[in-house]
Amino acid sequence: MRIVFDILFPKFCVGCGRIGSYICSSCQNTIERIVDPICPVCEYYSFDGSTHDRCKNNYTIDGLMSFFRYKGVVQKAIKQIKYSFVSDMVLHLISLADVSTVFVSDAFLKDATVVPIPLHPFRQRFRGFNQAALIGKYLANSINLHYDESFLKRTQHSKPQVEMETKKQRLHNIQGIFEVTRCSRLPETVLLVDDVFTTGATMREAATALKRGGVKTVWGVTIAR
Ligand SMILES: [Zn+2]
Ligand SMILES: [Zn+2]
C-alpha cells in the first residue's frame, strides 16, 4: 500500500528536489542544530535555554528550546508546512530533531502539557489549519505528553508581525492579544509550541497570558530559531 501511495504521490526533497523523501540524506547533513541556547527574553546566551534570573518577573516565559537554525533546508521545510498541509513533513522534522534526547530533565517534562500558539480564527479559516497545532500534536505524541489547545485563545486580529517595521510597532501590535479561558484543569507546566522563534514577541506575549491565567511554568519550544 505504501509503495502505491509513494508512486501516486511521490515525495520531493525540499532542499534539492530529488525524489524519494521530504529531506534527502545529503540535505539532512546540511541542517545546523542549535548549539548556543538563548534566554527568550534578552536573546543572549543561556547555557540550557532558561530565562536569566535578571530577565525574569512573575509573568515571563521560563525558557526556550529550539532545535535547528532557521536557514537552508529547514527554512524551506517550515515554509512548506505553513503554506500547504504537509503533515508528513512535520513528522520528518520532529524525528530529525530527536526531541526525547534534547529534553534533558524528565522531571520537568513529566506533567507538562503541550499548547500551540493559536492562530486568529480568521486566519485559520483562510489557511485551513494552524501549523503550530500540527507541530504541537506530533511533538506531544512523540514524547508522550498531553496536548490541549482549548484554553489559550487569541482575542483580536493583529496584523502579521512581518508587516511591522519597528520593534515598538511589533510590541504594540500583539499586546494583550492572548487570553486564557476559564478552565478547571489548567496545567501547572506548559510547553508552548510554535514553528519558528524570530522576534520572540508573540511567544513572550502568549507565555505572559498563560502565567496571568495561573500556569506556573511556561517553556517555549520551536522547531527552528
Ligand atoms: Zn535534498
Ligand atoms: Zn536574559
Short mmCIF file of C-alpha atoms and ligand atoms in Angstrom, two decimals:
data_model
loop_
_atom_site.label_atom_id
_atom_site.label_comp_id
_atom_site.label_asym_id
_atom_site.label_seq_id
_atom_site.Cartn_x
_atom_site.Cartn_y
_atom_site.Cartn_z
CA MET A 1 0.00 0.00 0.00
CA ARG A 2 2.76 2.37 0.99
CA ILE A 3 4.56 1.73 -2.33
CA VAL A 4 1.42 2.50 -4.33
CA PHE A 5 0.95 5.67 -2.30
CA ASP A 6 4.56 6.73 -2.93
CA ILE A 7 4.16 6.20 -6.68
CA LEU A 8 0.94 8.19 -6.81
CA PHE A 9 2.19 10.94 -4.53
CA PRO A 10 5.97 10.99 -4.82
CA LYS A 11 7.92 12.95 -2.24
CA PHE A 12 10.47 15.51 -3.37
CA CYS A 13 13.29 16.84 -1.25
CA VAL A 14 12.61 20.48 -0.29
CA GLY A 15 16.32 21.18 -0.48
CA CYS A 16 17.38 19.79 -3.85
CA GLY A 17 14.24 18.44 -5.49
CA ARG A 18 15.47 14.84 -5.56
CA ILE A 19 12.67 12.30 -5.48
CA GLY A 20 12.21 9.90 -2.53
CA SER A 21 11.89 11.85 0.72
CA TYR A 22 10.96 15.28 2.08
CA ILE A 23 14.53 15.98 3.15
CA CYS A 24 17.09 13.71 1.46
CA SER A 25 20.08 12.40 3.38
CA SER A 26 22.60 14.76 1.78
CA CYS A 27 20.38 17.77 2.55
CA GLN A 28 19.92 16.42 6.10
CA ASN A 29 23.67 16.75 6.51
CA THR A 30 23.44 20.49 5.88
CA ILE A 31 20.99 21.06 8.77
CA GLU A 32 22.52 23.02 11.62
CA ARG A 33 21.46 22.16 15.14
CA ILE A 34 21.19 24.87 17.77
CA VAL A 35 24.28 24.66 19.95
CA ASP A 36 24.00 28.08 21.59
CA PRO A 37 20.70 28.24 23.52
CA ILE A 38 19.42 31.70 24.38
CA CYS A 39 17.35 33.33 27.07
CA PRO A 40 13.99 34.01 25.35
CA VAL A 41 13.71 37.45 26.98
CA CYS A 42 17.03 39.19 26.23
CA GLU A 43 18.03 36.71 23.49
CA TYR A 44 21.59 36.40 24.79
CA TYR A 45 23.28 33.08 25.53
CA SER A 46 21.90 30.95 28.34
CA PHE A 47 23.53 27.56 28.76
CA ASP A 48 20.33 25.48 28.89
CA GLY A 49 17.92 27.96 27.34
CA SER A 50 16.40 29.03 30.64
CA THR A 51 15.49 32.67 31.20
CA HIS A 52 18.16 34.58 33.14
CA ASP A 53 17.16 35.47 36.70
CA ARG A 54 17.77 39.12 35.88
CA CYS A 55 15.32 38.87 32.93
CA LYS A 56 12.51 37.34 34.97
CA ASN A 57 9.41 38.61 36.67
CA ASN A 58 6.27 36.71 37.73
CA TYR A 59 4.84 36.65 34.24
CA THR A 60 7.80 35.99 31.96
CA ILE A 61 8.48 32.87 29.96
CA ASP A 62 10.83 30.46 31.75
CA GLY A 63 12.93 29.18 28.89
CA LEU A 64 13.23 28.31 25.24
CA MET A 65 14.14 25.15 23.41
CA SER A 66 14.76 25.31 19.67
CA PHE A 67 16.20 22.52 17.61
CA PHE A 68 17.54 23.91 14.33
CA ARG A 69 18.85 27.08 12.75
CA TYR A 70 16.18 28.74 10.64
CA LYS A 71 18.01 28.61 7.32
CA GLY A 72 18.53 26.45 4.24
CA VAL A 73 16.53 23.28 4.04
CA VAL A 74 14.86 23.78 7.46
CA GLN A 75 13.60 27.20 6.42
CA LYS A 76 12.22 25.76 3.19
CA ALA A 77 10.58 22.85 5.04
CA ILE A 78 8.89 25.15 7.56
CA LYS A 79 7.62 27.46 4.82
CA GLN A 80 6.17 24.43 3.08
CA ILE A 81 4.36 23.41 6.26
CA LYS A 82 2.97 26.91 6.66
CA TYR A 83 1.50 27.23 3.20
CA SER A 84 0.44 23.71 2.39
CA PHE A 85 -0.77 20.97 4.64
CA VAL A 86 2.19 18.58 4.72
CA SER A 87 1.86 16.66 7.94
CA ASP A 88 4.49 14.10 6.89
CA MET A 89 6.98 16.94 6.71
CA VAL A 90 6.23 17.84 10.33
CA LEU A 91 6.79 14.24 11.39
CA HIS A 92 10.03 14.16 9.45
CA LEU A 93 11.35 17.34 11.10
CA ILE A 94 10.38 16.14 14.56
CA SER A 95 12.10 12.80 14.05
CA LEU A 96 15.24 14.63 12.86
CA ALA A 97 15.10 16.83 15.95
CA ASP A 98 15.41 13.76 18.14
CA VAL A 99 13.30 15.53 20.74
CA SER A 100 13.40 12.97 23.52
CA THR A 101 17.17 13.31 23.92
CA VAL A 102 17.01 17.09 23.80
CA PHE A 103 14.66 17.30 26.75
CA VAL A 104 17.22 16.86 29.47
CA SER A 105 15.20 16.84 32.63
CA ASP A 106 12.44 14.24 32.73
CA ALA A 107 11.12 15.63 36.00
CA PHE A 108 10.38 18.92 34.30
CA LEU A 109 8.65 17.18 31.41
CA LYS A 110 6.63 14.59 33.24
CA ASP A 111 3.43 16.59 33.71
CA ALA A 112 3.87 19.20 31.01
CA THR A 113 1.04 19.94 28.60
CA VAL A 114 1.79 20.89 25.01
CA VAL A 115 -0.07 24.03 23.89
CA PRO A 116 0.25 25.59 20.42
CA ILE A 117 0.37 29.33 19.78
CA PRO A 118 -3.15 29.91 18.45
CA LEU A 119 -3.84 31.48 15.10
CA HIS A 120 -6.56 34.05 14.91
CA PRO A 121 -9.77 32.22 13.85
CA PHE A 122 -10.00 34.41 10.76
CA ARG A 123 -6.55 33.42 9.55
CA GLN A 124 -7.12 29.79 10.44
CA ARG A 125 -10.27 29.75 8.29
CA PHE A 126 -8.33 31.36 5.48
CA ARG A 127 -5.40 28.99 5.70
CA GLY A 128 -7.30 25.92 6.87
CA PHE A 129 -5.01 24.86 9.68
CA ASN A 130 -2.60 26.07 12.33
CA GLN A 131 0.94 24.84 11.71
CA ALA A 132 1.85 25.33 15.39
CA ALA A 133 -1.00 22.99 16.36
CA LEU A 134 0.17 20.40 13.87
CA ILE A 135 3.72 20.57 15.24
CA GLY A 136 2.43 20.52 18.82
CA LYS A 137 0.32 17.41 18.26
CA TYR A 138 3.18 15.44 16.75
CA LEU A 139 5.58 16.66 19.41
CA ALA A 140 3.22 15.66 22.22
CA ASN A 141 2.74 12.30 20.59
CA SER A 142 6.43 11.61 20.16
CA ILE A 143 7.30 12.34 23.80
CA ASN A 144 4.04 11.12 25.28
CA LEU A 145 2.66 14.33 26.71
CA HIS A 146 -0.82 15.80 26.98
CA TYR A 147 -1.91 18.14 24.22
CA ASP A 148 -4.50 20.85 24.84
CA GLU A 149 -5.38 23.83 22.67
CA SER A 150 -8.65 24.65 24.39
CA PHE A 151 -7.72 27.31 26.94
CA LEU A 152 -5.33 29.69 25.16
CA LYS A 153 -7.18 31.98 22.75
CA ARG A 154 -6.40 34.88 20.51
CA THR A 155 -8.64 37.85 21.26
CA GLN A 156 -8.17 40.35 18.45
CA HIS A 157 -6.94 40.32 14.95
CA SER A 158 -3.37 41.57 14.95
CA LYS A 159 -1.54 42.23 11.70
CA PRO A 160 1.21 39.80 10.69
CA GLN A 161 4.33 40.65 12.70
CA VAL A 162 6.41 40.85 9.49
CA GLU A 163 4.39 43.90 8.42
CA MET A 164 5.56 45.81 11.48
CA GLU A 165 8.56 47.97 10.77
CA THR A 166 9.86 48.80 14.22
CA LYS A 167 10.24 46.87 17.45
CA LYS A 168 7.82 49.30 19.10
CA GLN A 169 5.15 48.63 16.44
CA ARG A 170 5.63 44.88 16.84
CA LEU A 171 5.14 45.09 20.59
CA HIS A 172 2.08 47.29 20.29
CA ASN A 173 0.62 45.01 17.61
CA ILE A 174 0.47 41.98 19.85
CA GLN A 175 -0.06 43.43 23.32
CA GLY A 176 -3.00 41.74 25.03
CA ILE A 177 -3.92 39.55 22.05
CA PHE A 178 -3.97 36.30 24.03
CA GLU A 179 -6.26 35.27 26.84
CA VAL A 180 -6.73 32.19 28.93
CA THR A 181 -10.29 30.99 29.15
CA ARG A 182 -11.63 29.78 32.48
CA CYS A 183 -10.69 26.19 32.71
CA SER A 184 -10.98 23.71 35.53
CA ARG A 185 -7.92 21.73 34.56
CA LEU A 186 -5.31 24.36 33.80
CA PRO A 187 -1.91 22.61 33.78
CA GLU A 188 0.98 23.69 36.01
CA THR A 189 3.57 23.34 33.28
CA VAL A 190 3.12 24.25 29.62
CA LEU A 191 5.33 23.68 26.61
CA LEU A 192 4.28 26.47 24.27
CA VAL A 193 4.86 25.41 20.68
CA ASP A 194 5.47 27.41 17.52
CA ASP A 195 7.27 26.72 14.27
CA VAL A 196 9.93 29.44 14.49
CA PHE A 197 11.27 31.79 17.16
CA THR A 198 12.10 35.01 15.31
CA THR A 199 11.49 38.19 17.28
CA GLY A 200 10.05 36.16 20.15
CA ALA A 201 7.44 38.83 20.85
CA THR A 202 4.47 36.56 20.13
CA MET A 203 5.83 33.75 22.26
CA ARG A 204 6.61 36.04 25.21
CA GLU A 205 3.13 37.57 25.00
CA ALA A 206 1.40 34.17 24.94
CA ALA A 207 3.54 32.94 27.85
CA THR A 208 2.59 36.00 29.88
CA ALA A 209 -1.11 35.37 29.20
CA LEU A 210 -0.73 31.76 30.38
CA LYS A 211 1.03 32.85 33.56
CA ARG A 212 -1.52 35.52 34.32
CA GLY A 213 -4.13 32.81 33.84
CA GLY A 214 -2.45 30.69 36.52
CA VAL A 215 0.07 28.44 34.77
CA LYS A 216 3.23 28.17 36.89
CA THR A 217 5.90 27.26 34.34
CA VAL A 218 6.00 28.00 30.62
CA TRP A 219 8.75 26.91 28.25
CA GLY A 220 8.75 27.78 24.58
CA VAL A 221 9.53 25.03 22.09
CA THR A 222 10.17 25.78 18.42
CA ILE A 223 11.47 23.69 15.54
CA ALA A 224 13.82 26.46 14.50
CA ARG A 225 15.31 29.78 15.51
ZN ZN B 1 17.98 17.03 -0.94
ZN ZN B 2 18.12 37.12 29.56
#
